[in-house]
PDB file of C-alpha atoms in Angstrom:
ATOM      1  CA  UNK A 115      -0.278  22.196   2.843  1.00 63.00           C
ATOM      2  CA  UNK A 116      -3.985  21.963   2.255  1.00 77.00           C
ATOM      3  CA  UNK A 117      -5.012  18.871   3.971  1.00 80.00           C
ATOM      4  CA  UNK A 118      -8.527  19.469   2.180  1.00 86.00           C
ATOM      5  CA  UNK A 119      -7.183  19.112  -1.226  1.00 85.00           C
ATOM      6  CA  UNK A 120      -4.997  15.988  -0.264  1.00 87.00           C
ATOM      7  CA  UNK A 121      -8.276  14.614   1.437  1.00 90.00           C
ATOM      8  CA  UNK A 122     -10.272  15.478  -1.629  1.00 92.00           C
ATOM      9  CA  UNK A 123      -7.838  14.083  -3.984  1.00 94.00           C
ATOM     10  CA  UNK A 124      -8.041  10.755  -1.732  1.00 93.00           C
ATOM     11  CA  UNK A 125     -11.704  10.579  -2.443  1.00 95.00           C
ATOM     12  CA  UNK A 126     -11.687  11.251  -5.664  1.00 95.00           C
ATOM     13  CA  UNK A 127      -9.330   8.234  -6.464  1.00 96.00           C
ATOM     14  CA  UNK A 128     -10.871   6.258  -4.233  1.00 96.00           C
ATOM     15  CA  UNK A 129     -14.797   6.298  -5.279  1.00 96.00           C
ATOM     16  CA  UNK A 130     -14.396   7.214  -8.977  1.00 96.00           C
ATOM     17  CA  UNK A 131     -11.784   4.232  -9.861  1.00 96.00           C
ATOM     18  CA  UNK A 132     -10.765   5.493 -13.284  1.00 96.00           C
ATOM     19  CA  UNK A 133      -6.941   6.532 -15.581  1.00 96.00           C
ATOM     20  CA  UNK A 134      -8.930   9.828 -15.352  1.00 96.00           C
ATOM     21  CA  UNK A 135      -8.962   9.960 -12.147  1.00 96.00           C
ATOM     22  CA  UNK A 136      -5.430   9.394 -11.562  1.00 96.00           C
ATOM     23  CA  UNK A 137      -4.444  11.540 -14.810  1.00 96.00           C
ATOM     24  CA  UNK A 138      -6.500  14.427 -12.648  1.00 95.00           C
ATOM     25  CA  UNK A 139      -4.674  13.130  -9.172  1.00 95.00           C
ATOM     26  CA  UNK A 140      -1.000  13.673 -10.917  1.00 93.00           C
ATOM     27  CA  UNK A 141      -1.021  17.655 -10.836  1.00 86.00           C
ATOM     28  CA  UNK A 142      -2.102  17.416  -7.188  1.00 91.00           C
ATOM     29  CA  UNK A 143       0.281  15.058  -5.478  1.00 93.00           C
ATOM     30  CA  UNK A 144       3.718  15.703  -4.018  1.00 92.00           C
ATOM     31  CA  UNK A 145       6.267  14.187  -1.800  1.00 93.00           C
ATOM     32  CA  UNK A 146       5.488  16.278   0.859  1.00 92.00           C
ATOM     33  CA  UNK A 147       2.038  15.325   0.732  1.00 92.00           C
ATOM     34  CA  UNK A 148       2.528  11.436   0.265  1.00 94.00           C
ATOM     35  CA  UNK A 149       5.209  11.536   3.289  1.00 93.00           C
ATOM     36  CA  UNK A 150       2.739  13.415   5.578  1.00 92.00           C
ATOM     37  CA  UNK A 151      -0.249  11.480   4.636  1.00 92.00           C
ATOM     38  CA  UNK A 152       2.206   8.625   5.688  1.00 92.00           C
ATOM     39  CA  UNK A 153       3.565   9.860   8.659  1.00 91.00           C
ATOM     40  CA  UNK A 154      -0.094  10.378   9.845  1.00 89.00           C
ATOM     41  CA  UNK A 155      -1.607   6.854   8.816  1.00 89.00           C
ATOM     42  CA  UNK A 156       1.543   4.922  10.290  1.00 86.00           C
ATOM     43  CA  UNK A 157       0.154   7.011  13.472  1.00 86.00           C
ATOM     44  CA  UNK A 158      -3.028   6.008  13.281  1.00 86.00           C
ATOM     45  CA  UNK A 159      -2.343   2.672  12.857  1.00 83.00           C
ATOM     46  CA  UNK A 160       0.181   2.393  15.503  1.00 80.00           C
ATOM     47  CA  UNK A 161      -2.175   3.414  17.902  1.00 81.00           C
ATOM     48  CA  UNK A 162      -4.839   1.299  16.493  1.00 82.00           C
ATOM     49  CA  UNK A 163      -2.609  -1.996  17.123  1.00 74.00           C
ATOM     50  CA  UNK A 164      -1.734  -0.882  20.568  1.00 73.00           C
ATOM     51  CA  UNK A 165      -5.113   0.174  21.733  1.00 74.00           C
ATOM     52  CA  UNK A 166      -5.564  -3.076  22.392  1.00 71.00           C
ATOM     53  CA  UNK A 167      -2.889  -3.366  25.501  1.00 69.00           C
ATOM     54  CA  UNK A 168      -3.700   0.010  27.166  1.00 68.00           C
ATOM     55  CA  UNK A 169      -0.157   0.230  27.607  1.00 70.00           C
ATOM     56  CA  UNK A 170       1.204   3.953  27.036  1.00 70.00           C
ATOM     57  CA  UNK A 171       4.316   2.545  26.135  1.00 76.00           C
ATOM     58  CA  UNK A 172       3.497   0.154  23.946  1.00 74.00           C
ATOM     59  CA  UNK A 173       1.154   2.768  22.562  1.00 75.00           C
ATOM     60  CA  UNK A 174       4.213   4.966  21.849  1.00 78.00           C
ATOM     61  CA  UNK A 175       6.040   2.317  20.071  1.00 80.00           C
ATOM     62  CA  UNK A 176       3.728   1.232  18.696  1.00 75.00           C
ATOM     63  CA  UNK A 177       3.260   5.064  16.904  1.00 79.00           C
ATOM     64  CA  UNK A 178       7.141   5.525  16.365  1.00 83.00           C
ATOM     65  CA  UNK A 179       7.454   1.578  15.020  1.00 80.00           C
ATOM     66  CA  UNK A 180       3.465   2.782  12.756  1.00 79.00           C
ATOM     67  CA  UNK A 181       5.140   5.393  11.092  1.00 85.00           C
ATOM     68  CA  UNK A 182       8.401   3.925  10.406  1.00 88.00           C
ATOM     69  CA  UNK A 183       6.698   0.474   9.035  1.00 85.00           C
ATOM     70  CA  UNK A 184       4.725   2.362   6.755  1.00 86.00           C
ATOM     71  CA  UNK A 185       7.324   5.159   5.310  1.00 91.00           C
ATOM     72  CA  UNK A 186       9.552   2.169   4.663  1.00 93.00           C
ATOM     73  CA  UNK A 187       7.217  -0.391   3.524  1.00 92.00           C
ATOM     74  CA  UNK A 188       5.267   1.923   1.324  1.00 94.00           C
ATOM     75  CA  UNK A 189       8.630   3.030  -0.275  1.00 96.00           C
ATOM     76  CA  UNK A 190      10.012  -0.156  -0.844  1.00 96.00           C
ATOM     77  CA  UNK A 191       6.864  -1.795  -2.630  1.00 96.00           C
ATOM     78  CA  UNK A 192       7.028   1.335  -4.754  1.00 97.00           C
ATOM     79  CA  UNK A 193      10.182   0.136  -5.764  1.00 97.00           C
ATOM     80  CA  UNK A 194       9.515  -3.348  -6.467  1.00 97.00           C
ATOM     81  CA  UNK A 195       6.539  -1.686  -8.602  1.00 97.00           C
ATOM     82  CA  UNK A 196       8.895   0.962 -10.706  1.00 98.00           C
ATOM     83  CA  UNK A 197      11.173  -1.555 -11.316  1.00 97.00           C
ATOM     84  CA  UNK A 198       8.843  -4.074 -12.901  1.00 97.00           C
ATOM     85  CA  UNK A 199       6.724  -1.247 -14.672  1.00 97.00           C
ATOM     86  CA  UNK A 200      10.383   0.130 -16.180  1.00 97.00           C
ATOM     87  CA  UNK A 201      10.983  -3.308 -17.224  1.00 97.00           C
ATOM     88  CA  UNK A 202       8.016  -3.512 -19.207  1.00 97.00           C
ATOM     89  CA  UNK A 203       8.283  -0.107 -20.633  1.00 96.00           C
ATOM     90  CA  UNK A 204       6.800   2.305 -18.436  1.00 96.00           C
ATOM     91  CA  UNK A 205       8.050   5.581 -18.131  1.00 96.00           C
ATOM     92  CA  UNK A 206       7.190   7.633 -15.385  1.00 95.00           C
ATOM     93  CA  UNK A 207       9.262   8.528 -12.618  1.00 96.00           C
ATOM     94  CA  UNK A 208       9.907   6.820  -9.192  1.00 97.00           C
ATOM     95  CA  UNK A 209       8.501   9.795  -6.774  1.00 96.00           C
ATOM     96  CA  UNK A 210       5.373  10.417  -9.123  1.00 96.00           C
ATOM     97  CA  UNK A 211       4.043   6.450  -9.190  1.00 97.00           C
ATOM     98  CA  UNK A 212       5.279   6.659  -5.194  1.00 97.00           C
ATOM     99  CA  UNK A 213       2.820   9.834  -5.315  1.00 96.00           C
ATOM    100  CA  UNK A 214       0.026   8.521  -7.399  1.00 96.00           C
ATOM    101  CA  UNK A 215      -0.349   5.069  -5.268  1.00 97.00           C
ATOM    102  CA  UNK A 216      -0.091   7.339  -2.144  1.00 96.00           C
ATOM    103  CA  UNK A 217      -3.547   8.399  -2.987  1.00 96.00           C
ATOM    104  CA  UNK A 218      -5.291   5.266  -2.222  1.00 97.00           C
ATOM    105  CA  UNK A 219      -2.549   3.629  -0.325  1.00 96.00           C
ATOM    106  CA  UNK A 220      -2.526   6.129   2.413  1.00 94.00           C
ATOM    107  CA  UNK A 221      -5.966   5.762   3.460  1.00 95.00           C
ATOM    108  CA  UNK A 222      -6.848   2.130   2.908  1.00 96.00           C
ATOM    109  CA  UNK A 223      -3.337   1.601   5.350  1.00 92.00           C
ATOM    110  CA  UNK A 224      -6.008   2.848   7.746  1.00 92.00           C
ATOM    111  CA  UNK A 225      -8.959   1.587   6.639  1.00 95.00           C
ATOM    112  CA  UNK A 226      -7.261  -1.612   7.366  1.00 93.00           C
ATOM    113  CA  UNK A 227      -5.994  -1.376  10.730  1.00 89.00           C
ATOM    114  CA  UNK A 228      -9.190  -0.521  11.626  1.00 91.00           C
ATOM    115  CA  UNK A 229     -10.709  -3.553   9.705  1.00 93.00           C
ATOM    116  CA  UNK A 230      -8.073  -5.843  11.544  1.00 87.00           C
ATOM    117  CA  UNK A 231      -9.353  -5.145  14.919  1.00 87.00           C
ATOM    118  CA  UNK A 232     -13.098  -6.736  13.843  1.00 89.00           C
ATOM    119  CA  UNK A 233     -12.361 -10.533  14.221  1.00 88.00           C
ATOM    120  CA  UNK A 234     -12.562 -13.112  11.405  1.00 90.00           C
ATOM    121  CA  UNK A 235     -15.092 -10.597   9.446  1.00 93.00           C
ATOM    122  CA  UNK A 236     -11.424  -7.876   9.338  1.00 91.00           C
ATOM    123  CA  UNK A 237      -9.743 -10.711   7.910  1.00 91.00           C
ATOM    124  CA  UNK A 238     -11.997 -11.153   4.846  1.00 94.00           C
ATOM    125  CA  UNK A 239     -12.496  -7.155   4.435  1.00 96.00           C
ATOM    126  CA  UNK A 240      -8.846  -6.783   4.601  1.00 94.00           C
ATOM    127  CA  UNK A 241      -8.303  -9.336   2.019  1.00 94.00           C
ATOM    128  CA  UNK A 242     -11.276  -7.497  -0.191  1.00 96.00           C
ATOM    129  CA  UNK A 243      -9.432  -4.062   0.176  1.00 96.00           C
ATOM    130  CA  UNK A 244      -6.701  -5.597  -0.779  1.00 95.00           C
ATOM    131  CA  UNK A 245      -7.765  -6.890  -3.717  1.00 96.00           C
ATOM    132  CA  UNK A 246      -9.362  -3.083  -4.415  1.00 97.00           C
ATOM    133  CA  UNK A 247      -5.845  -1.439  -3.707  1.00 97.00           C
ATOM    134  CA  UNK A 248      -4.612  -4.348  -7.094  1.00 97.00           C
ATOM    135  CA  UNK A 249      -7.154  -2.631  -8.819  1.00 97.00           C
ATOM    136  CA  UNK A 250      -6.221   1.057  -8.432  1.00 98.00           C
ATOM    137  CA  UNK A 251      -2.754  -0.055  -8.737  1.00 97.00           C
ATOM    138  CA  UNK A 252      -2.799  -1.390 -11.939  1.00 97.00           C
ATOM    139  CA  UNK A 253      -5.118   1.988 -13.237  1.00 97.00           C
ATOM    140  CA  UNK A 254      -2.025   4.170 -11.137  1.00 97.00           C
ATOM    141  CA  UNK A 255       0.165   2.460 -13.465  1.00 97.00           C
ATOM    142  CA  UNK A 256      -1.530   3.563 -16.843  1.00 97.00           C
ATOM    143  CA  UNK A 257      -1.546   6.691 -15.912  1.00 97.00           C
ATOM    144  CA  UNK A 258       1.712   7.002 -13.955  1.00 96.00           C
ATOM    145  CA  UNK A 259       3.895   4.612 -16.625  1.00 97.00           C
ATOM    146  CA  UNK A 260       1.686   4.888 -19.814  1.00 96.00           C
ATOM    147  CA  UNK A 261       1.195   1.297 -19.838  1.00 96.00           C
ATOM    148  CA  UNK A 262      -1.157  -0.371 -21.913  1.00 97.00           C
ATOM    149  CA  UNK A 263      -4.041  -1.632 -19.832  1.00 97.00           C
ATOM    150  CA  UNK A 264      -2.813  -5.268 -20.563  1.00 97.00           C
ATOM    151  CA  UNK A 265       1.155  -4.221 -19.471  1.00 97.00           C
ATOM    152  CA  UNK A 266      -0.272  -2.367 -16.462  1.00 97.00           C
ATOM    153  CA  UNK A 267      -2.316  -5.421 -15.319  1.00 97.00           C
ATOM    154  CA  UNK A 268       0.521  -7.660 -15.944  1.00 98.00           C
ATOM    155  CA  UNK A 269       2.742  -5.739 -13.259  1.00 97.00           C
ATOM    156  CA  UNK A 270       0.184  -6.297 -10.931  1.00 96.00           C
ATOM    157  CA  UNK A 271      -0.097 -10.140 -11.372  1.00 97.00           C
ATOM    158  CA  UNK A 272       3.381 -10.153 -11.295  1.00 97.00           C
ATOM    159  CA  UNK A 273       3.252  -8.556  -7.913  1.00 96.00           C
ATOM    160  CA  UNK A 274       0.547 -11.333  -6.936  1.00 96.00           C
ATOM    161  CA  UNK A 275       3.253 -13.804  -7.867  1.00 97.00           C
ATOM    162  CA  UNK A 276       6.177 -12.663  -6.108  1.00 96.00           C
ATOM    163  CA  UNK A 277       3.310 -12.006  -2.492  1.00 94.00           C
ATOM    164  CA  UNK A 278       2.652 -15.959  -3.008  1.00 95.00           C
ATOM    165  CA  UNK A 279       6.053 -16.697  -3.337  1.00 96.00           C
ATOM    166  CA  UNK A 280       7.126 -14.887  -0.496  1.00 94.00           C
ATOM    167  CA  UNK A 281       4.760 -15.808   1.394  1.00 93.00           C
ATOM    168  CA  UNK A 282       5.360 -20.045   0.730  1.00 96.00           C
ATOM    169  CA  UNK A 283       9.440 -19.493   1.078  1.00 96.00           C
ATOM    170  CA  UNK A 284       8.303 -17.522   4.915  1.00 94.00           C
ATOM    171  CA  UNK A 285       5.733 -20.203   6.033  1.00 94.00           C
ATOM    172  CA  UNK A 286       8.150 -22.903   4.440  1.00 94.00           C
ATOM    173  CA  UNK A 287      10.792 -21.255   6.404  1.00 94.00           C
ATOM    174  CA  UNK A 288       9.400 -21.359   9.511  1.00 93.00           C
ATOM    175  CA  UNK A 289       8.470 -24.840   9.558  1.00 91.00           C
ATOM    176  CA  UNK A 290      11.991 -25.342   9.074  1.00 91.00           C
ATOM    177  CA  UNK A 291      13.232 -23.516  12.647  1.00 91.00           C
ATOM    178  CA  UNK A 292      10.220 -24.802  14.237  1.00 89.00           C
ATOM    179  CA  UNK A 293      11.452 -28.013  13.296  1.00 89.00           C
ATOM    180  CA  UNK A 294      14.924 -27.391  13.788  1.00 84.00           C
ATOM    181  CA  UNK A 295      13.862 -26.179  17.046  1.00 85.00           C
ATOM    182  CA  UNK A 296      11.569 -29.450  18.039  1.00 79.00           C
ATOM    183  CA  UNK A 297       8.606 -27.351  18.714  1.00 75.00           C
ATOM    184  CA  UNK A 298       6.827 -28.969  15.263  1.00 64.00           C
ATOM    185  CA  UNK A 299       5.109 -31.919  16.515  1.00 60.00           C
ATOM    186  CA  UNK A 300       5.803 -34.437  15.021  1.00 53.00           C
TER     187      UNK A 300
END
């Protein structure tokens, strides 16, 4: 594995934002790639959100639970994402959108855990990175899917919707234990 090439395909998607880019990114990307880029940033950030404690054990957990969380989570929003792209008519393939979103999501998972250890200024870089990784999505999915621009762009809002929604029905329900529990005051 040439961990040049993967970093240099990284790069490429990441400060030249373009289909082209991604069209270029699809002959260089495999599984084994995206998993070990994965492996390595669930590491990283592991250790980043343990650092914190200075405890070796959590530190270790923290790595094992790092890589886990992000091999999981990264497969699952991919997904959510294929499904809703096939829905709309895209036609590319599970493992080569998984692949193509690997590119940027792989390093920005990093990117971020170090932005979330900066206080209240991580918060609103996270949530600008965020926004970024939207972005590179919805080109991914033109070149990944074949989507129109405007079909591409429409996954990712839809994405947007479903994150709010989640995120109301978890706050919503844990007002509801916290209440349930009497620890809402009231």
């Amino acid at each position: 594995m040439d961990m040049g090439a993967m970093m240099s395909t990284w790069m490429m998607v990441l400060t030249k934002p373009s289909k082209a880019s991604f069209d270029a990114a699809k002959g260089k990307v495999n599984t084994t790639m995206t998993l070990l880029g994965l492996v390595v940033a669930g590491i990283i950030v592991g250790l980043l959100g343990a650092l914190t404690t200075g405890d070796v054990g959590k530190m270790v957990t923290g790595m094992i639970g790092g890589v886990i969380g992000a091999v999981i989570g990264f497969y699952l929003f991919n997904l959510l994402v294929w499904v809703i792209a096939k829905i709309l008519g895209g036609s590319g393939g599970f493992m080569d959108q998984a692949n193509l979103l690997g590119t940027f999501f792989i390093p920005l998972l990093v990117v971020n855990a170090i932005l979330g250890l900066i206080p209240v200024v991580g918060a609103i870089l996270t949530l600008v990175v965020g926004i970024y990784e939207l972005f590179l999505t919805g080109l991914a999915l033109q070149s990944c899917h074949g989507l129109t621009p405007g079909k591409a762009w429409l996954v990712v809002a839809i994405l947007v919707v479903l994150y709010i929604i989640f995120v109301v029905v978890l706050a919503a329900t844990i007002a509801a234990v916290l209440v349930g529990l009497g620890m809402a005051g009231t």
